[in-house]
XYZ file of C-alpha atoms in Angstrom:
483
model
C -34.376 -22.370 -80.847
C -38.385 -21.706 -80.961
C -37.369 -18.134 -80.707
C -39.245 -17.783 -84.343
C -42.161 -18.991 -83.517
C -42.734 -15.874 -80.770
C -44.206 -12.259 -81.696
C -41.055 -10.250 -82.015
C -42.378 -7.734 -78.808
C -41.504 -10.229 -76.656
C -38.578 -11.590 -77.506
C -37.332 -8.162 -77.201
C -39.274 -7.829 -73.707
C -37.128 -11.027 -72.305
C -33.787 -9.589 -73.548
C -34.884 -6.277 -71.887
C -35.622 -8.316 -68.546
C -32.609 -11.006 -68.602
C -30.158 -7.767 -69.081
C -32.029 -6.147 -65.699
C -31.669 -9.159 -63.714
C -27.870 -10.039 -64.806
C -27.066 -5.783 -63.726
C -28.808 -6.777 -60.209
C -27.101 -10.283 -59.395
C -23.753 -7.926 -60.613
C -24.958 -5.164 -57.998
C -25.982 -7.653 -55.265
C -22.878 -9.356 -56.044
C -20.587 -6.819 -55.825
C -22.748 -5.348 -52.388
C -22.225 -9.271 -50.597
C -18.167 -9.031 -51.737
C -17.822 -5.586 -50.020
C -19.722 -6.634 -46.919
C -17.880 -10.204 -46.911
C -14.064 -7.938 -47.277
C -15.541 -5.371 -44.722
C -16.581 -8.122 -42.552
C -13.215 -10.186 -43.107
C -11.273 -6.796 -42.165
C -13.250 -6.080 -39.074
C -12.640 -9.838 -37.455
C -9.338 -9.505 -38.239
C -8.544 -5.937 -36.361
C -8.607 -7.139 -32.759
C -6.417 -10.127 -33.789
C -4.214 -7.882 -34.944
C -4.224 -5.681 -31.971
C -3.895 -8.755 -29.724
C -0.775 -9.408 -31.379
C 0.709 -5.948 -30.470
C -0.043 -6.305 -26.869
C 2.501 -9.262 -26.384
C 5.596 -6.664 -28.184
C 8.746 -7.503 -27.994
C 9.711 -4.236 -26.866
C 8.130 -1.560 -25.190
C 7.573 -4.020 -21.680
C 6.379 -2.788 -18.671
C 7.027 -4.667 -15.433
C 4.883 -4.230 -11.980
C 5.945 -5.580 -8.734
C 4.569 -4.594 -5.402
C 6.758 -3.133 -2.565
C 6.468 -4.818 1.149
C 5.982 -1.301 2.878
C 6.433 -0.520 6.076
C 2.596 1.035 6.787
C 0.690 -2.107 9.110
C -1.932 -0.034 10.579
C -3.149 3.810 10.045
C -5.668 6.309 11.623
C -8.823 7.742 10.737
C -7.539 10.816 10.997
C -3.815 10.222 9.658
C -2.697 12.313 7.132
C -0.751 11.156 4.213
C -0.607 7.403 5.001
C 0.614 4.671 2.160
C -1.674 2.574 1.905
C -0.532 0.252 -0.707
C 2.993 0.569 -2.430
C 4.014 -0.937 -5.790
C 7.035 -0.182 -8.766
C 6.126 0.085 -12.550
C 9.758 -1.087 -14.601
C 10.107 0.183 -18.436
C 12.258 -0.991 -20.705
C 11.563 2.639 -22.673
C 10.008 5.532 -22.954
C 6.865 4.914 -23.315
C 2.955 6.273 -21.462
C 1.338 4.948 -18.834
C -2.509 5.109 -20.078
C -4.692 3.860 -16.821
C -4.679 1.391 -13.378
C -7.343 -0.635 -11.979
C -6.364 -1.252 -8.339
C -8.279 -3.809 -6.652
C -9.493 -3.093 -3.609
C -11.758 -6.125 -2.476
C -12.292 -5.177 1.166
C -14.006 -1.690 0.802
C -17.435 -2.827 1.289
C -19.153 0.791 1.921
C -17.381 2.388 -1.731
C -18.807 6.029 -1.144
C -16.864 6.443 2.360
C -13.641 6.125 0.367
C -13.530 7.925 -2.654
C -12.139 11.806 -1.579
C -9.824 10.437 0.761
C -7.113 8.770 -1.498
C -4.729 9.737 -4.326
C -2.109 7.952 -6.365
C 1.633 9.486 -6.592
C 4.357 8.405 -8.183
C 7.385 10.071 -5.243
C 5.878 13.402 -4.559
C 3.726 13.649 -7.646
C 0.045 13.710 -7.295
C -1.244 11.817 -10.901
C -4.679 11.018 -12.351
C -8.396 10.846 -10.917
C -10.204 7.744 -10.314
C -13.813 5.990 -10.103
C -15.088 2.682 -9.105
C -15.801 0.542 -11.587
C -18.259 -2.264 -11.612
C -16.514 -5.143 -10.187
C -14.922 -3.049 -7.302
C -11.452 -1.830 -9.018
C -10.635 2.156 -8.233
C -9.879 3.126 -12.248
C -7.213 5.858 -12.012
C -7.238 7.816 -15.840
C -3.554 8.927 -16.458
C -4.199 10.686 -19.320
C -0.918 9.374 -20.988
C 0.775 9.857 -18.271
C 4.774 9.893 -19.388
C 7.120 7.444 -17.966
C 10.860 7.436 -18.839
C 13.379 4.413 -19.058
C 13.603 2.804 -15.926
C 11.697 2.078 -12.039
C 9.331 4.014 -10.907
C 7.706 3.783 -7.586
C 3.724 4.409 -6.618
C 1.824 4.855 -3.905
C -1.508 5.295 -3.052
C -2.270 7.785 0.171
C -5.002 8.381 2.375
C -5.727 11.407 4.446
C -8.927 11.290 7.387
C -10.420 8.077 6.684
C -13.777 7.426 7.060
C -14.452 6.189 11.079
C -16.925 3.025 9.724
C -13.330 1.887 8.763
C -12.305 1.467 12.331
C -11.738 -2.613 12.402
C -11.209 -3.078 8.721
C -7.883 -4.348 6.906
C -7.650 -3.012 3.833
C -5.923 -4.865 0.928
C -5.093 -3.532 -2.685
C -3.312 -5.256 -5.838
C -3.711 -6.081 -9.275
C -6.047 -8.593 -10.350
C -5.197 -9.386 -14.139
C -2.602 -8.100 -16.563
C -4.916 -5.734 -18.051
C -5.619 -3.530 -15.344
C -2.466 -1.978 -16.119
C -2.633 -0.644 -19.699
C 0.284 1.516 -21.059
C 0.931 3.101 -24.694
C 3.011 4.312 -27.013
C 0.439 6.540 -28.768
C -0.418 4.033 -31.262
C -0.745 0.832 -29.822
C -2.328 -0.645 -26.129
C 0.371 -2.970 -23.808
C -0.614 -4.628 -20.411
C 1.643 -5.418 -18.355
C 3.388 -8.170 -17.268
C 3.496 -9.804 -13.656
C 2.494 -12.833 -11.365
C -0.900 -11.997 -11.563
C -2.861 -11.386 -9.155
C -0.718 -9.813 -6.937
C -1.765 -9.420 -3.382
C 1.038 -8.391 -0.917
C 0.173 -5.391 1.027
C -2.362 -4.903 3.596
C -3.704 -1.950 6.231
C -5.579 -1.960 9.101
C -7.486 0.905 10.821
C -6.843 1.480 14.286
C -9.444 3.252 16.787
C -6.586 4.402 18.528
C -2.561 4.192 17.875
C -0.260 1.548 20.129
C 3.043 0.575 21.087
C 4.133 -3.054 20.689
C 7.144 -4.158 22.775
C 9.618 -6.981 21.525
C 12.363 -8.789 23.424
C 15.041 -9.548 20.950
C 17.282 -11.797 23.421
C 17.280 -15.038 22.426
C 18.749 -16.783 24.739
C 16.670 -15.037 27.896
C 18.976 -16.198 30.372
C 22.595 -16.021 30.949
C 25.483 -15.376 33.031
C 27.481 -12.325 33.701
C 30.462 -10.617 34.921
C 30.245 -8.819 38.051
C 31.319 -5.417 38.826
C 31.982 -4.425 34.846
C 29.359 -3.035 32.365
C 27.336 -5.605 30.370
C 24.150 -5.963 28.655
C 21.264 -7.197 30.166
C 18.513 -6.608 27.943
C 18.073 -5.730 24.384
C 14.199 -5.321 23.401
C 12.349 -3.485 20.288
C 9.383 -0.950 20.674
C 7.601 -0.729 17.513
C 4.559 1.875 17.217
C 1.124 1.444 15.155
C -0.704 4.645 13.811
C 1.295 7.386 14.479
C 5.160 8.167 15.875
C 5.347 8.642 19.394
C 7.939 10.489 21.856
C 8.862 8.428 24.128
C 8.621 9.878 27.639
C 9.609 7.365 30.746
C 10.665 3.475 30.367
C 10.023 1.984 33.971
C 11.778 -1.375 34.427
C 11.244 -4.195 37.405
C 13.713 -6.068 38.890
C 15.046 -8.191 41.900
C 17.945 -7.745 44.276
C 18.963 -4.524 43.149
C 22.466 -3.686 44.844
C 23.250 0.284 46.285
C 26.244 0.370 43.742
C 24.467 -0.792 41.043
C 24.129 1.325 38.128
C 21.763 1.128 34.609
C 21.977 2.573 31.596
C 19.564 2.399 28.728
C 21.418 2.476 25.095
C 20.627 2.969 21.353
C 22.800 1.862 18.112
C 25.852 2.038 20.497
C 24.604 5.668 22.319
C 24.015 5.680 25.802
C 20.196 7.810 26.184
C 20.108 8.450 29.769
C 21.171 6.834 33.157
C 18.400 5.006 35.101
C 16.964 6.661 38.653
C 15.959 3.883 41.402
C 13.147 3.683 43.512
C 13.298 0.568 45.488
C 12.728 -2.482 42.575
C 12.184 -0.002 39.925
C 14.858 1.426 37.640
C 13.183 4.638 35.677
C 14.806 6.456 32.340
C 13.197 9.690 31.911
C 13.679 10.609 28.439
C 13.092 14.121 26.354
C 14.141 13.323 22.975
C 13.620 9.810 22.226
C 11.315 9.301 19.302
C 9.813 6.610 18.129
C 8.615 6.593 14.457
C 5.427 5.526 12.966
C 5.476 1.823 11.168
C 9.937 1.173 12.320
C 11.118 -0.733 15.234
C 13.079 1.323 18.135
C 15.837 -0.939 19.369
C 17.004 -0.467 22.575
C 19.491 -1.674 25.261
C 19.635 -2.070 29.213
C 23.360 -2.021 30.245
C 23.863 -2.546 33.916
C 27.121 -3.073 36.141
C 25.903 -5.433 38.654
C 27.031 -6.049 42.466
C 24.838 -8.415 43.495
C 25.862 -12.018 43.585
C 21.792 -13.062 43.380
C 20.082 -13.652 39.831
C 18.061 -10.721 38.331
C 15.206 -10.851 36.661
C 14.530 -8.071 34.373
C 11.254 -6.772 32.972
C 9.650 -3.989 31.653
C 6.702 -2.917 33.747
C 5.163 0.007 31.888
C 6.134 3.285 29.327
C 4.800 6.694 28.977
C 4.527 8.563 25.578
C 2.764 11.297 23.560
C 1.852 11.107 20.396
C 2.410 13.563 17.864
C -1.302 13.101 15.987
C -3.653 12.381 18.269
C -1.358 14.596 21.323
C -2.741 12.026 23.812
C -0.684 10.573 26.680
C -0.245 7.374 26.362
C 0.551 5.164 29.950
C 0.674 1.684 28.796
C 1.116 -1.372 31.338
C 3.600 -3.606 29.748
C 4.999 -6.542 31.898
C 7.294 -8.209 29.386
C 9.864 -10.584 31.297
C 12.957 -9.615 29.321
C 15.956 -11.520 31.084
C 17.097 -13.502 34.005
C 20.865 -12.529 34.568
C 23.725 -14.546 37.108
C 26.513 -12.392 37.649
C 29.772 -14.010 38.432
C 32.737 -13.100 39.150
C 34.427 -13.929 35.636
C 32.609 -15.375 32.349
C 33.944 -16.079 29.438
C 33.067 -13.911 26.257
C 33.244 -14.572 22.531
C 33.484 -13.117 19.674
C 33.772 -14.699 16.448
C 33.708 -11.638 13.465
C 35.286 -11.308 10.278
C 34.533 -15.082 9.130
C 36.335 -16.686 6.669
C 34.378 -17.721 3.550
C 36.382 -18.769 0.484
C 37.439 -22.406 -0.033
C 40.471 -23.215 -1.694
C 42.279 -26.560 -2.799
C 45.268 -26.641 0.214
C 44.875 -25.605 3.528
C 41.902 -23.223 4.417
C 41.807 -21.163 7.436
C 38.051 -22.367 8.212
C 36.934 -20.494 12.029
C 37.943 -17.657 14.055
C 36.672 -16.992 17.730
C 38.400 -14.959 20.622
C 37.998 -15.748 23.908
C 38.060 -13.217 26.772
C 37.736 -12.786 30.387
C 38.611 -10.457 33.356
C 40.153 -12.963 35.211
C 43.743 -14.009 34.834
C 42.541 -18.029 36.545
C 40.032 -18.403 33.227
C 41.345 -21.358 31.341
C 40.074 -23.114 28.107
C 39.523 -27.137 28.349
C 37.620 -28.544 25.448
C 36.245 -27.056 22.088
C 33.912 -29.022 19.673
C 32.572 -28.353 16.148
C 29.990 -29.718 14.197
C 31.451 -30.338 10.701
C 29.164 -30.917 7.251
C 31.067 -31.303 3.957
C 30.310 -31.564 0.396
C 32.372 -32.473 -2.844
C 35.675 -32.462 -1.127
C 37.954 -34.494 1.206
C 39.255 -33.398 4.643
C 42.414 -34.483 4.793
C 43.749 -32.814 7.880
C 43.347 -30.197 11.398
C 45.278 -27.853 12.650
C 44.818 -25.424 15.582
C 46.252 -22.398 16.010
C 46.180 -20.063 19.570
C 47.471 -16.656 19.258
C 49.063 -17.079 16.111
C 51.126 -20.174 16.898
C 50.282 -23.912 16.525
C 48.968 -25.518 19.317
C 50.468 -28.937 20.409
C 46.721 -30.611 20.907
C 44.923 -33.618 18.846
C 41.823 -33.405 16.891
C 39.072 -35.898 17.409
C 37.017 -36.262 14.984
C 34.100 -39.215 14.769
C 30.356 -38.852 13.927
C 31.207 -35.449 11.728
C 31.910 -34.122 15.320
C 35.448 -32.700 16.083
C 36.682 -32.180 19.316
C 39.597 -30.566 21.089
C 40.522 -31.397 24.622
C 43.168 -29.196 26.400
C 43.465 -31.398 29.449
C 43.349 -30.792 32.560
C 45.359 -27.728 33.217
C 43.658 -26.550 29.600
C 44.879 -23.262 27.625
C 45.076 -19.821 29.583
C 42.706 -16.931 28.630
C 44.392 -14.523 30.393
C 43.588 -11.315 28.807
C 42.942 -13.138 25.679
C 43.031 -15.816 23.310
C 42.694 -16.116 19.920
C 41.619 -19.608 18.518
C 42.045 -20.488 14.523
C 40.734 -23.525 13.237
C 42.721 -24.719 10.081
C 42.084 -27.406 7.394
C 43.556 -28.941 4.725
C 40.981 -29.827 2.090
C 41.276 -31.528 -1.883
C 38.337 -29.781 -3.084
C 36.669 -32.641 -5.475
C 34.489 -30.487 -7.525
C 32.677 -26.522 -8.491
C 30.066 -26.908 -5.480
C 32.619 -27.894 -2.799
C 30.855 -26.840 0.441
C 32.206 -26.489 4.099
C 29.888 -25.991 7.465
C 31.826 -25.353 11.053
C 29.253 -24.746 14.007
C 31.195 -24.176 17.160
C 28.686 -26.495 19.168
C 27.164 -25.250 22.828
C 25.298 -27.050 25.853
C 21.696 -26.639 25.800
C 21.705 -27.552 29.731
C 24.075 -28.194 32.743
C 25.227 -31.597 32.201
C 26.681 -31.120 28.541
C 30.331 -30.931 27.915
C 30.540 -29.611 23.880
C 32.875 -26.722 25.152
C 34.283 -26.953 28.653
C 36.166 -23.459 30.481
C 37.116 -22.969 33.787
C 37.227 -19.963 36.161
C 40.052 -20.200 39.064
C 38.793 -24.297 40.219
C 35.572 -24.255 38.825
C 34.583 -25.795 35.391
C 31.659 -24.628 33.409
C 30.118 -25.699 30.198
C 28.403 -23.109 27.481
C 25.440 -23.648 28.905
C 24.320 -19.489 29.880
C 27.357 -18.231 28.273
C 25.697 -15.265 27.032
C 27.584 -15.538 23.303
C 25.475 -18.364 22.314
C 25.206 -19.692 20.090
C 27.641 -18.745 17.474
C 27.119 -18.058 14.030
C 28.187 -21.075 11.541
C 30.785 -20.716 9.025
C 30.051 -21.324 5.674
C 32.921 -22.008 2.698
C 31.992 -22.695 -0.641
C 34.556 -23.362 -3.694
């Protein structure tokens, strides 16, 4: 309102000057917007992208595989080290892996010597990383629908190794980063995951197992039977398996050995006063897998043996060094009689139904024509039904012979004379049942002696009685029936 009262030249002058400073608070204005959108944008990206790497499609499972490798070489070729299985829902590409690998102290010892395939497929190139991960780069690598299965191989390990157990996994979900060209996905898993673990041998061995076990037990005289059934298992490379030299007592001039495999006899034993030798050519046992094998004797002798293996010979196929190995595992202590009863109880029933069920099935043999049956007893556990009868059946017929049952025991006493084996004798076990519900459940375990004075199943042989106590059948598997 004084505006009048100023010379005209600067009126004009303030105009001029308000006009310049209301253009640069519009510049500066319009500079802090685009910086505060930019800005906006740019904290909002990785949100975004977080988003997209929880998709709803596109998943990619991991899981790692138990393997068989324990133990390896330094000088092995080819050895699986660690073993795991990518699953994908789709098509999609498998963009990089960070295996952990916490155990490799010296880094630079280990780098040339390992690869990553998937089956036969050599994939990718890798590099340590800062926090001890070996970074494989896949380059996109393209995986199809479906499992796909990884392993990561070593060839002539470093010899500071020696000692070391190695162990590999997957730390965190991200270490396992796939894409579909556009977008990043990690994958999903019970992180970590830390199954698998190798350790480097100085030199390879053979491990022995006895896989009796019951360790002693009785058996027939004069007819073939098994004595001993044991496992070799070999660590760092396969082996061919030269000479198996057994030790035993009161070998007999007409007894004879035979050593067995998966129901083939390999070779028949040579004896040198308590020593029964198999001299084998062909016999191979594989690198990282058990070799099961069987001692079948027929036995004259009316004294216990004791069996053991005293020491093997091999050669193995890396190093081609002789291996003579003192073993001394006690495998079994054998009485042969002159009849024992055998059992076999296959083919098991396993379906429950509403009426009557038949519920166990067990024949009974034995060579001798005086072998008799007296008493039978079951342990019985039950769920969501009632038991409202037994029956017993013998070779297809019903047998005239009362159940006992108290204290979810039954029992079944033949008397005195008791049932004749003869050549054979099949015993079915029969109940009737009102199932009382969707989880009815039904347990029979044909109950043995764990020593001498026990009477849970009672035979006989000509006047003698006997219990299950070293019957060499025990104990028999338990039938399970469920609704």
């Amino acid at each position: 309102m004084f505006e009048h009262l100023m010379p005209s030249y600067h009126v004009e002058l303030e105009q001029k000057r308000s006009s310049k400073r209301w253009r640069f608070y519009f510049i500066s204005f319009l500079l802090a917007s685009t910086s505060f959108v930019f800005a906006l944008s740019w904290s909002k990206g990785p949100a975004s992208n977080a988003e997209v790497l929880s998709p709803k499609n596109n998943q990619l499972k991991v899981a790692i595989i138990d393997q068989n490798t324990t133990a390896v070489l330094p000088q092995a070729i080819n050895n699986v080290l660690f073993s795991f299985i990518l699953q994908s829902e789709e098509a999609t590409n498998l963009h990089s892996l960070a295996i952990s690998a916490p155990e490799i102290i010296k880094q630079d010892i280990f780098k040339d010597q390992v690869r990553l395939y998937e089956g036969q497929t050599q994939i990718g190139s890798w590099e340590w990383t800062a926090d001890g991960k070996m970074l494989f780069k896949l380059d996109n690598y393209s995986l199809t629908p479906g499992t796909h299965n990884f392993q990561l191989r070593a060839d002539n390990l470093n010899d500071t190794l020696v000692g070391q157990t190695l162990i590999f996994g997957f730390q965190q979900a991200k270490d396992i980063v796939n894409t579909d060209g556009q977008s990043f996905y990690f994958a999903q898993g019970e992180f970590p995951l830390f199954k698998a673990s190798v350790k480097v041998l100085e030199h390879s061995q053979i491990l022995v197992y006895n896989n009796l076990s019951k360790p002693k037990f009785l058996a027939p005289l004069k007819t073939n039977t098994l004595v001993a059934d044991f496992a070799l298992s070999s660590q760092g490379e396969s082996f061919a398996i030269r000479q198996l030299d057994f030790l035993t007592t009161n070998i007999d001039a007409a007894d004879t050995f035979y050593l067995a495999s998966g129901g083939q006899m390999l070779a028949k034993a040579e004896i040198e006063e308590d020593h029964i030798f198999f001299n084998l050519s062909d016999l191979v046992l594989k690198i990282d897998q058990d070799l099961n094998l069987q001692l079948w004797a027929n036995l004259n002798n009316q004294d216990n043996y004791q069996f053991t293996l005293a020491n093997l010979v091999a050669k193995g196929f890396l190093s081609g060094e002789d291996l003579h190995s003192q073993v001394d595992l006690a495998l079994s202590t054998v009485e042969p009689r002159v009849d024992v009863l055998r059992m076999k109880a296959d083919a098991q029933p396993s379906i429950l139904t509403d009426d009557w069920n038949s519920v166990f099935k067990v024949d009974l043999q034995a060579a001798s024509s005086s072998t008799s049956l007296h008493k039978l007893t079951f342990q019985v556990a039950d769920f969501g039904l009632n038991i409202l009868d037994w029956d017993l059946w013998i070779n297809g017929q019903a047998y005239v012979v009362k159940p006992n049952w108290q204290d979810k025991l039954l029992t079944f006493d033949f008397g005195e004379n008791g049932a004749p084996i003869n050549q054979g004798l099949e015993v079915e076990l029969l109940a009737k049942v009102k199932v009382l519900g969707e989880q009815a459940r039904l347990q029979l375990t044909l109950v043995g002696d764990e020593t001498t004075d026990g009477t849970n199943l009672l035979w006989a042989s000509g006047q003698d009685k006997y219990n299950a106590y070293l019957l060499p059948d025990f104990p028999v598997t338990p039938v399970i029936l469920e609704k």
